[in-house]
XYZ file of C-alpha atoms in Angstrom:
676
model
C 108.675 118.702 130.502
C 111.809 119.005 128.414
C 111.752 117.078 125.146
C 114.563 114.566 124.707
C 115.745 113.065 121.452
C 117.235 109.618 120.739
C 118.996 109.088 117.401
C 120.485 105.877 116.059
C 122.477 106.528 112.915
C 124.666 104.681 110.384
C 124.080 101.267 111.972
C 125.656 98.408 110.057
C 125.633 94.853 111.410
C 126.831 91.816 109.499
C 125.931 88.143 109.624
C 128.410 85.879 107.879
C 129.323 87.527 104.575
C 126.176 89.673 104.419
C 124.767 92.668 106.273
C 121.770 92.079 108.506
C 121.357 95.834 109.103
C 122.437 98.368 106.499
C 122.887 102.059 107.315
C 119.908 102.277 109.684
C 118.687 105.699 110.841
C 116.063 106.061 113.573
C 114.843 108.984 115.706
C 112.518 108.914 118.720
C 111.476 111.837 120.931
C 109.724 112.245 124.281
C 105.991 111.681 123.989
C 106.379 109.467 120.922
C 105.846 105.748 120.391
C 107.862 104.289 117.530
C 106.719 100.870 116.226
C 108.966 98.471 114.298
C 107.594 95.452 112.457
C 109.626 92.713 110.799
C 109.805 88.987 110.258
C 111.849 86.728 112.528
C 115.463 87.050 111.504
C 114.993 90.524 110.030
C 117.099 92.113 112.797
C 114.594 93.800 115.152
C 116.116 92.493 118.399
C 119.616 93.050 117.031
C 118.773 96.691 116.329
C 117.404 97.291 119.836
C 120.417 95.638 121.466
C 122.805 97.791 119.419
C 120.941 100.947 120.474
C 120.924 99.730 124.073
C 124.671 99.167 123.874
C 124.779 95.478 124.785
C 125.657 94.361 121.222
C 128.488 95.656 119.082
C 128.122 96.603 115.423
C 130.526 97.195 112.556
C 129.384 100.806 112.588
C 126.962 102.816 114.719
C 126.277 106.256 116.153
C 123.915 106.416 119.158
C 123.095 109.955 120.305
C 120.834 111.249 123.075
C 120.153 114.983 122.938
C 123.014 115.299 120.468
C 125.618 113.599 122.673
C 127.224 110.361 121.517
C 127.068 107.289 123.784
C 128.827 103.981 123.145
C 126.895 102.044 125.812
C 123.824 104.084 126.833
C 122.568 101.398 129.245
C 125.656 101.806 131.472
C 124.559 105.268 132.629
C 121.335 103.924 134.156
C 119.172 106.958 133.406
C 119.186 107.078 129.598
C 117.545 103.965 128.213
C 115.825 100.782 129.387
C 115.315 97.572 127.416
C 112.734 94.789 127.716
C 114.148 91.648 126.023
C 112.000 89.057 124.277
C 112.689 86.382 126.846
C 111.627 86.581 130.508
C 114.379 88.150 132.625
C 112.988 88.012 136.176
C 114.312 85.318 138.557
C 111.589 82.719 138.989
C 112.223 82.349 142.724
C 111.337 85.976 143.521
C 107.885 87.127 144.506
C 106.333 90.017 142.628
C 106.737 92.248 145.666
C 110.428 91.432 146.135
C 111.044 91.928 142.393
C 109.570 95.437 142.619
C 111.818 96.298 145.552
C 114.868 94.808 143.822
C 114.486 96.483 140.431
C 113.038 99.847 141.426
C 115.167 101.904 143.804
C 113.010 105.030 143.538
C 110.300 105.021 146.222
C 107.839 107.024 144.106
C 108.156 104.520 141.283
C 107.753 101.563 143.673
C 104.618 103.039 145.221
C 103.203 103.689 141.772
C 103.642 100.029 140.871
C 102.233 98.871 144.222
C 99.144 100.982 143.491
C 98.536 99.229 140.173
C 95.355 97.190 140.660
C 96.552 94.300 138.478
C 99.863 94.123 140.345
C 98.247 94.317 143.788
C 96.549 90.957 143.245
C 99.916 89.380 142.409
C 102.213 90.860 145.073
C 102.701 87.645 147.041
C 102.869 85.356 144.006
C 106.169 83.950 142.776
C 107.297 84.867 139.284
C 107.247 81.163 138.382
C 103.503 80.952 139.121
C 102.454 83.847 136.864
C 100.719 83.266 133.549
C 102.433 84.437 130.343
C 100.201 87.522 130.216
C 100.664 88.376 133.902
C 104.434 88.008 133.666
C 104.747 90.100 130.494
C 102.477 92.811 131.879
C 104.548 92.975 135.066
C 107.819 93.156 133.115
C 106.482 96.036 131.021
C 105.386 97.855 134.198
C 108.888 97.497 135.682
C 110.692 98.695 132.541
C 108.414 101.709 132.067
C 108.882 102.734 135.740
C 112.667 102.786 135.528
C 113.980 106.399 135.677
C 115.123 106.542 132.034
C 114.475 108.958 129.189
C 113.649 106.154 126.755
C 112.302 102.612 126.907
C 112.535 99.852 124.294
C 110.088 96.945 124.414
C 110.954 93.881 122.337
C 107.746 92.000 121.450
C 105.613 93.060 124.451
C 102.473 91.443 122.943
C 104.083 88.097 122.085
C 102.062 85.083 123.351
C 100.060 87.407 125.609
C 96.315 86.971 126.174
C 94.119 89.632 124.478
C 93.062 91.220 127.789
C 96.702 91.852 128.734
C 97.497 93.232 125.275
C 94.859 95.896 125.895
C 96.356 96.680 129.312
C 99.905 96.832 127.902
C 98.734 99.295 125.243
C 97.184 101.419 128.027
C 100.495 101.380 129.916
C 102.454 102.495 126.847
C 99.956 105.281 126.198
C 100.206 106.442 129.818
C 104.008 106.440 130.117
C 104.802 107.959 126.726
C 104.002 111.394 128.232
C 107.273 111.208 130.150
C 109.551 109.280 127.801
C 110.087 108.104 124.247
C 109.162 104.463 123.609
C 110.275 102.071 120.856
C 108.427 98.768 120.456
C 108.806 95.792 118.146
C 106.266 93.022 117.604
C 104.577 90.729 115.074
C 101.120 91.868 116.195
C 100.885 94.578 113.533
C 97.320 95.521 114.463
C 98.069 96.435 118.094
C 101.502 97.822 117.225
C 100.169 100.174 114.556
C 97.277 101.165 116.799
C 99.534 102.357 119.638
C 102.414 103.748 117.544
C 102.742 107.342 116.379
C 105.055 106.216 113.592
C 105.512 102.693 112.206
C 108.412 101.165 110.304
C 109.003 97.801 108.657
C 112.498 96.365 108.989
C 113.142 94.496 105.751
C 116.232 93.903 103.658
C 118.350 95.540 106.368
C 116.554 98.895 106.137
C 113.633 100.648 107.847
C 110.686 101.367 105.556
C 108.081 103.886 106.809
C 104.574 102.411 106.914
C 101.656 104.828 106.589
C 98.885 102.341 105.770
C 98.372 98.619 106.121
C 98.401 97.990 102.359
C 102.100 98.824 102.345
C 102.727 95.715 104.443
C 101.250 93.700 101.575
C 103.357 95.583 99.029
C 106.506 94.788 101.040
C 105.415 91.115 101.295
C 105.113 91.253 105.082
C 101.454 90.292 104.839
C 99.945 87.932 102.233
C 97.764 89.443 99.496
C 94.157 89.981 100.482
C 91.755 87.475 98.984
C 88.775 88.712 97.051
C 85.461 88.027 98.746
C 84.280 86.522 95.438
C 87.136 84.039 95.366
C 86.108 80.573 96.426
C 89.294 78.814 97.421
C 89.691 75.111 96.751
C 92.089 73.727 99.338
C 94.644 71.669 97.439
C 92.021 69.609 95.593
C 93.496 67.701 92.701
C 92.783 68.289 89.030
C 91.696 64.917 87.735
C 92.995 63.069 84.673
C 92.951 59.359 83.876
C 95.367 56.873 82.287
C 93.966 57.309 78.781
C 94.445 61.083 78.946
C 97.949 60.594 80.319
C 98.811 58.302 77.386
C 97.253 60.652 74.831
C 99.196 63.703 75.995
C 102.455 62.002 77.030
C 102.125 62.812 80.726
C 104.115 59.890 82.115
C 106.797 60.770 84.646
C 109.819 59.757 82.617
C 112.147 61.356 80.121
C 111.603 59.226 76.997
C 110.931 60.946 73.678
C 107.146 60.535 73.949
C 106.928 62.188 77.351
C 106.091 65.863 77.732
C 108.446 65.948 80.713
C 111.381 65.244 78.368
C 111.001 68.824 77.071
C 111.856 70.255 80.472
C 115.342 71.093 81.682
C 116.433 68.723 84.427
C 117.014 70.255 87.882
C 120.570 70.225 89.194
C 119.999 68.037 92.260
C 118.404 64.641 92.772
C 115.985 66.200 95.223
C 115.090 68.914 92.695
C 114.426 66.266 90.039
C 112.168 64.351 92.438
C 110.332 67.568 93.345
C 109.734 68.426 89.668
C 108.403 64.932 88.980
C 106.098 65.205 91.986
C 104.794 68.555 90.728
C 104.371 67.252 87.192
C 102.088 64.380 88.154
C 100.005 66.398 90.642
C 97.933 69.106 88.902
C 95.696 71.061 91.282
C 92.743 73.413 91.167
C 93.638 75.696 94.057
C 94.087 79.174 92.609
C 96.424 80.184 95.438
C 98.697 77.184 94.850
C 98.711 77.742 91.092
C 99.420 81.460 91.466
C 102.240 80.804 93.953
C 103.865 78.359 91.536
C 103.467 80.726 88.606
C 104.864 83.678 90.541
C 107.844 81.629 91.730
C 108.666 80.296 88.255
C 108.290 83.777 86.737
C 110.589 85.208 89.445
C 113.391 82.748 88.635
C 112.824 83.356 84.931
C 113.308 87.092 85.428
C 116.287 86.520 87.769
C 117.927 83.636 85.938
C 121.378 84.192 87.455
C 120.165 84.252 91.058
C 120.107 80.561 91.957
C 123.553 78.974 92.159
C 123.273 75.377 93.321
C 126.029 72.953 94.256
C 124.649 69.595 93.125
C 127.308 67.571 94.945
C 126.722 69.534 98.146
C 122.931 69.097 98.185
C 123.040 65.410 97.278
C 125.756 64.667 99.846
C 123.899 66.441 102.671
C 120.890 64.249 101.932
C 123.108 61.150 102.167
C 124.587 62.437 105.443
C 121.227 63.125 107.093
C 119.898 59.723 106.031
C 123.048 57.787 106.933
C 122.448 54.840 109.209
C 125.285 55.667 111.580
C 124.113 55.979 115.165
C 123.896 59.477 116.621
C 126.205 59.411 119.619
C 125.982 61.474 122.793
C 127.484 64.985 122.414
C 130.542 64.566 124.665
C 134.219 65.402 124.382
C 135.040 61.752 125.143
C 132.979 60.483 122.210
C 134.499 63.075 119.897
C 138.059 62.235 120.939
C 137.367 58.521 120.607
C 135.989 58.943 117.067
C 138.911 61.164 116.102
C 141.561 58.724 117.350
C 139.876 55.743 115.645
C 139.986 57.575 112.316
C 143.331 59.303 112.740
C 145.300 57.009 110.436
C 142.560 55.243 108.517
C 139.342 57.106 107.820
C 136.211 54.955 107.832
C 133.407 55.526 105.335
C 131.018 56.575 108.101
C 133.476 59.116 109.454
C 134.020 60.531 105.962
C 130.263 60.896 105.390
C 129.776 62.629 108.740
C 132.789 64.916 108.452
C 132.083 65.914 104.852
C 128.350 66.212 105.502
C 128.857 68.621 108.404
C 131.199 70.778 106.329
C 128.657 70.909 103.495
C 125.861 71.814 105.926
C 127.939 74.688 107.309
C 128.522 76.006 103.778
C 124.855 75.537 102.831
C 123.636 77.550 105.826
C 125.744 80.525 104.769
C 124.541 80.221 101.186
C 120.925 79.923 102.333
C 121.161 83.134 104.338
C 122.727 85.009 101.419
C 120.125 83.610 99.004
C 117.285 84.715 101.293
C 118.649 88.244 101.324
C 119.158 88.312 97.553
C 115.579 87.133 97.038
C 114.253 89.893 99.300
C 116.247 92.502 97.409
C 114.513 91.527 94.135
C 110.959 92.429 95.256
C 109.805 88.790 95.213
C 106.207 87.523 95.175
C 104.704 86.899 98.587
C 105.209 83.115 98.535
C 108.966 83.386 97.877
C 109.295 86.270 100.305
C 107.711 84.120 102.992
C 110.091 81.232 102.250
C 113.060 83.619 102.347
C 112.026 84.933 105.761
C 111.504 81.389 107.013
C 115.003 80.586 105.754
C 116.309 83.256 108.079
C 114.117 82.048 110.942
C 115.455 78.505 110.576
C 119.077 79.653 110.385
C 118.600 81.899 113.407
C 117.072 79.075 115.435
C 118.924 78.246 118.632
C 120.317 74.872 117.520
C 121.501 75.866 114.040
C 122.926 79.153 115.295
C 124.809 77.224 117.987
C 126.235 74.866 115.348
C 127.316 77.722 113.048
C 129.025 79.627 115.863
C 130.726 76.515 117.227
C 131.777 75.098 113.837
C 133.728 78.254 113.085
C 136.027 77.398 115.976
C 138.846 75.050 115.013
C 139.914 72.325 115.531
C 136.671 70.331 115.330
C 137.974 67.065 116.707
C 136.679 67.534 120.251
C 133.293 68.830 119.052
C 132.651 66.204 116.373
C 129.888 64.286 118.142
C 128.371 67.550 119.400
C 128.058 68.922 115.860
C 126.669 65.629 114.548
C 124.155 65.459 117.420
C 122.817 68.933 116.614
C 122.505 68.335 112.871
C 121.099 64.808 112.832
C 119.087 64.978 116.050
C 118.112 68.402 117.388
C 118.023 70.400 114.137
C 117.210 67.529 111.753
C 113.708 68.769 110.907
C 114.890 72.337 110.202
C 117.740 71.089 107.989
C 115.451 68.793 106.023
C 113.050 71.687 105.489
C 115.900 73.863 104.193
C 116.924 71.104 101.784
C 113.335 70.694 100.596
C 113.074 74.418 99.853
C 116.317 74.289 97.852
C 114.854 71.354 95.903
C 111.687 73.383 95.299
C 113.737 76.332 94.037
C 115.751 73.955 91.850
C 112.568 72.600 90.253
C 111.071 76.051 89.683
C 114.336 77.218 88.147
C 114.325 74.282 85.697
C 110.734 75.054 84.650
C 111.631 78.737 84.294
C 114.514 77.894 81.946
C 112.262 75.606 79.904
C 109.529 78.205 79.552
C 112.016 80.814 78.411
C 113.739 78.465 75.947
C 110.487 77.308 74.357
C 108.782 80.737 74.362
C 105.978 79.608 76.641
C 103.754 82.098 78.466
C 101.896 82.072 81.779
C 98.165 81.416 81.852
C 95.929 83.955 83.544
C 93.293 82.442 85.824
C 89.965 84.147 85.218
C 87.384 82.844 87.698
C 84.929 85.576 86.745
C 84.093 83.929 83.400
C 82.899 80.435 84.200
C 84.094 77.563 81.984
C 85.849 79.962 79.639
C 89.167 79.354 77.834
C 90.862 81.850 75.515
C 94.187 81.015 73.873
C 96.259 82.983 71.414
C 99.123 81.448 69.448
C 98.593 77.891 70.739
C 101.221 75.471 69.402
C 102.419 71.933 70.010
C 105.694 72.191 71.965
C 107.321 69.175 70.271
C 107.069 70.562 66.737
C 110.066 72.591 65.595
C 108.121 74.857 63.227
C 104.729 74.789 64.896
C 101.977 77.060 63.583
C 100.160 79.015 66.298
C 96.369 79.113 66.453
C 93.843 81.178 68.385
C 90.959 79.410 70.073
C 88.093 80.342 72.364
C 85.458 78.243 74.096
C 83.000 79.285 76.802
C 79.947 78.281 78.814
C 77.606 79.715 76.188
C 79.461 78.042 73.311
C 80.763 74.954 75.048
C 81.018 72.514 72.132
C 83.490 72.826 69.246
C 82.931 70.536 66.253
C 86.324 70.324 64.539
C 86.785 69.102 60.961
C 89.607 68.981 58.446
C 91.396 66.760 55.946
C 93.858 64.073 56.968
C 97.190 65.559 58.109
C 95.663 69.042 58.310
C 96.512 69.282 62.011
C 93.404 68.208 63.960
C 95.060 65.664 66.272
C 98.088 67.891 66.811
C 95.827 70.785 67.752
C 93.805 68.643 70.171
C 96.996 67.442 71.872
C 98.363 70.994 72.103
C 95.060 72.155 73.583
C 95.073 69.338 76.146
C 98.706 69.989 77.061
C 98.031 73.681 77.615
C 95.099 72.875 79.936
C 97.209 70.396 81.889
C 100.223 72.703 82.250
C 97.960 75.587 83.304
C 96.690 73.406 86.162
C 100.278 72.736 87.221
C 101.000 76.457 87.387
C 103.615 75.942 84.640
C 104.009 78.139 81.547
C 101.995 76.972 78.527
C 102.752 76.622 74.773
C 100.945 79.764 73.664
C 101.583 83.478 73.387
C 98.632 84.204 75.685
C 96.116 82.186 77.670
C 93.197 83.054 79.928
C 91.321 80.227 81.577
C 88.882 79.287 84.281
C 90.037 76.568 86.697
C 88.452 73.199 85.877
C 88.053 70.012 87.895
C 89.575 67.658 85.338
C 90.627 66.784 81.798
C 89.559 63.761 79.709
C 90.864 63.020 76.228
C 90.391 60.202 73.739
C 92.933 60.590 70.960
C 94.942 57.363 70.696
C 92.366 54.803 71.795
C 93.067 51.176 70.841
C 91.122 47.936 71.032
C 91.596 45.594 73.972
C 92.640 42.133 72.801
C 92.893 40.747 76.328
C 89.251 41.578 77.024
C 88.091 40.755 73.512
C 86.956 44.320 72.895
C 86.893 45.710 69.363
C 87.969 49.251 68.669
C 84.363 50.412 68.340
C 83.339 48.722 71.599
C 86.312 50.372 73.322
C 85.104 53.724 71.957
C 81.586 53.144 73.277
C 82.917 52.199 76.716
C 85.149 55.250 76.718
C 82.253 57.582 75.899
C 80.217 55.971 78.674
C 83.106 56.384 81.119
C 83.507 60.073 80.268
C 79.725 60.633 80.433
C 79.717 59.223 83.971
C 82.496 61.608 84.983
C 80.677 64.570 83.417
C 77.662 63.787 85.570
C 79.825 63.561 88.705
C 82.104 66.515 87.919
C 80.357 69.499 86.395
C 83.432 71.300 85.123
C 85.569 69.156 82.830
C 87.544 69.735 79.657
C 86.660 66.879 77.261
C 88.520 66.068 74.025
C 87.501 63.410 71.479
C 89.454 62.787 68.265
C 87.483 61.098 65.466
C 84.520 59.910 67.497
C 83.289 56.417 66.538
C 85.838 55.779 63.803
C 85.652 52.025 64.487
C 82.260 51.385 62.855
C 80.529 51.960 59.507
C 79.871 55.498 58.300
C 76.115 55.383 58.803
C 76.276 54.188 62.405
C 79.169 56.535 63.138
C 77.196 59.516 61.815
C 74.054 58.693 63.776
C 75.925 57.877 66.981
C 78.151 60.954 66.688
C 75.181 63.271 66.174
C 73.338 61.802 69.157
C 76.303 61.879 71.546
C 77.550 65.337 70.512
C 74.083 66.826 70.927
C 73.677 65.185 74.347
C 77.115 66.263 75.556
C 76.591 69.866 74.500
C 73.592 70.061 76.824
C 75.773 69.252 79.862
C 76.560 72.770 81.048
C 79.704 73.643 82.960
C 82.035 71.392 80.974
C 83.557 72.232 77.588
C 84.052 69.875 74.650
C 86.262 69.766 71.571
C 85.360 66.911 69.208
C 86.943 66.271 65.827
C 85.312 64.247 63.053
C 85.535 63.343 59.378
C 81.758 63.088 59.192
C 80.951 66.568 57.927
C 77.421 65.490 56.941
C 76.134 65.818 60.512
C 77.135 69.495 60.777
C 73.756 70.918 59.555
C 71.887 68.991 62.242
C 74.363 70.086 64.935
C 74.128 73.700 63.787
C 70.556 73.835 65.106
C 72.000 74.054 68.632
C 73.266 77.523 69.511
C 75.998 76.361 71.864
C 77.800 74.295 69.190
C 80.305 76.150 67.023
C 82.401 74.944 64.102
C 86.115 75.143 63.355
C 88.196 73.526 60.630
C 91.745 73.451 59.315
C 92.286 75.187 56.009
C 93.815 73.103 53.199
C 94.587 74.264 49.658
C 95.514 72.474 46.440
C 98.062 74.449 44.402
C 99.230 73.070 41.026
C 98.003 69.626 41.959
C 99.839 69.668 45.301
C 98.142 69.751 48.698
C 99.226 72.713 50.843
C 98.530 72.377 54.570
C 98.340 75.775 56.244
C 97.660 74.240 59.700
C 95.567 77.342 60.419
C 92.292 77.079 62.266
C 89.377 78.883 60.615
C 85.625 79.160 61.158
C 83.236 76.728 59.516
C 83.096 73.101 58.374
C 85.741 71.628 56.084
C 84.625 70.856 52.533
C 87.938 69.322 51.561
C 87.912 65.734 50.261
C 91.537 64.863 49.842
C 91.491 61.129 50.533
C 91.054 60.163 46.871
C 93.545 62.839 45.841
C 96.192 61.206 48.047
C 95.447 57.723 46.708
C 95.862 58.929 43.120
C 98.978 60.947 43.946
C 100.713 57.930 45.432
C 100.049 55.933 42.200
C 98.886 52.817 44.031
C 96.631 51.646 41.164
C 99.489 51.953 38.698
C 101.597 49.836 40.993
C 98.930 47.149 41.299
C 97.209 47.182 37.883
C 99.378 49.264 35.628
C 96.416 51.566 35.079
C 95.513 55.097 36.104
C 92.064 55.873 37.567
C 91.025 57.539 34.291
C 91.622 54.289 32.394
C 89.223 52.310 34.606
């Protein structure tokens, strides 16, 4: 049999102000099956319709055996096309449909001889299952006397048994013609195709192996078999920890959130606040957030938001005005009532619809720009879903109709679509813009403050490694390196007053918290396991209302944390100056007992600061306790705080030095310590 060649060249098709298809080239020959994958909205059906000749394009060249054809379908013997949607009249029987669509007797008899079709001959099209109907449609298209056949999603919503039979049909008929198929079922499509392409970003990318679909963000990254996924489980903190680290959801000077740039929109601000107070321990969620924030950090000029537009659309969708029936009469009535004096409701609806129309165009352009930047899978998926939503029947109908002016007679129709039929899709689009707005604000903050992204290392249980850790609220913060692990899970931290112990503990706690938000952290580098929660005791006070002393409050706090350690085996625990509310002897004994007992609770990690250096020798007998201190020097009678963390136990005793330096005795008694 003579080999025939179909070529589609220089295809350009626009949507709004952007190109859906950009300079496409495709070639298919007799005996070949060409498979095209792509997300909804990528342009697969558009491409097939342009080749078929039923859809115009800004530019195209369709050639069969070297001869150019403007509308190949019109000749009847060149190309056949199976659309996505069912095309057979429901009232026909299968037998009458065969006789109607196939004029060639040989082709008809071939279909009649098909064993699957024989059982359906007297059935009406309306009574066929999805699989039976799709199989029959494929049989009809492949039996048309054409050189080429194009099948748009032949496996869609079809039962597995019919997918196998459809693949057999394609394999049988490709001997006599060239076949182009599109589908989302990449496994069956790649199995039957001689060559496979992915339509993405307006271009066809050749696919030789399935891993390329992951690289192009068509498929999500493969999960490691060792990865145990925690489905959206929260990372637990309590009120005391929130107070210690300034984790309240407000923007006062004590709040960590006040460091972050505010999102442009009200919805973006609400989304950021929701993220900030909901740390998680799902690695996938954390990685998706990190990747998204990093993407906007690297593409800081990409997101252009119209605050007034987004906020007004939200007001419009939530307006209490009744949604009227979509009729010309209603539209004319509304128009005439507001002709000379515009009501507030009319203004909200009219302005809201105009803003929605503009937003839809911007959303489509943004989705394409994101795809062009090689985004992470999560953002790529959202971008494709943007296009799916915009290409939905209701929104597409609104966009096409809104372009036609005047709008007066279509007012209620437009409002009915946006606030009734397409309400859910529009709200989802808004929510994604808010999400992008929040990520963009975090990205700006991380870049401005020189934060870095934590690396989640699940292979090293209960391990945390930080380089250059600093407190984000200090202007000239000194960075420190710190490491804690399952084998050395207890750090006993000492140092003189004002040497930096409390500041370090807060910085450490903040970095753990931000890492479990997926946000950048105040360090040059961080590698951490994912924990179940964080407990700190840094600014604990007595409870006058309950009659609790400071020491009793400390004891109750230790008991509370101990209970949580027993229930949750993987916590980060921080204590600053354990048992400072009692006498030195009791504090030393209690501290030694509690620290030793805590260190034996494997899985969790502990950082505990203390002024009671005398207990260090006893603690040193346990191999999993290690010692850090802050270096302090006295130069020419002046204390120099380096704020650098070093190994060992502090030997500095600067309390008396400070008392003498401040000349308190001279003020009270007129005497220096040496005179006493």
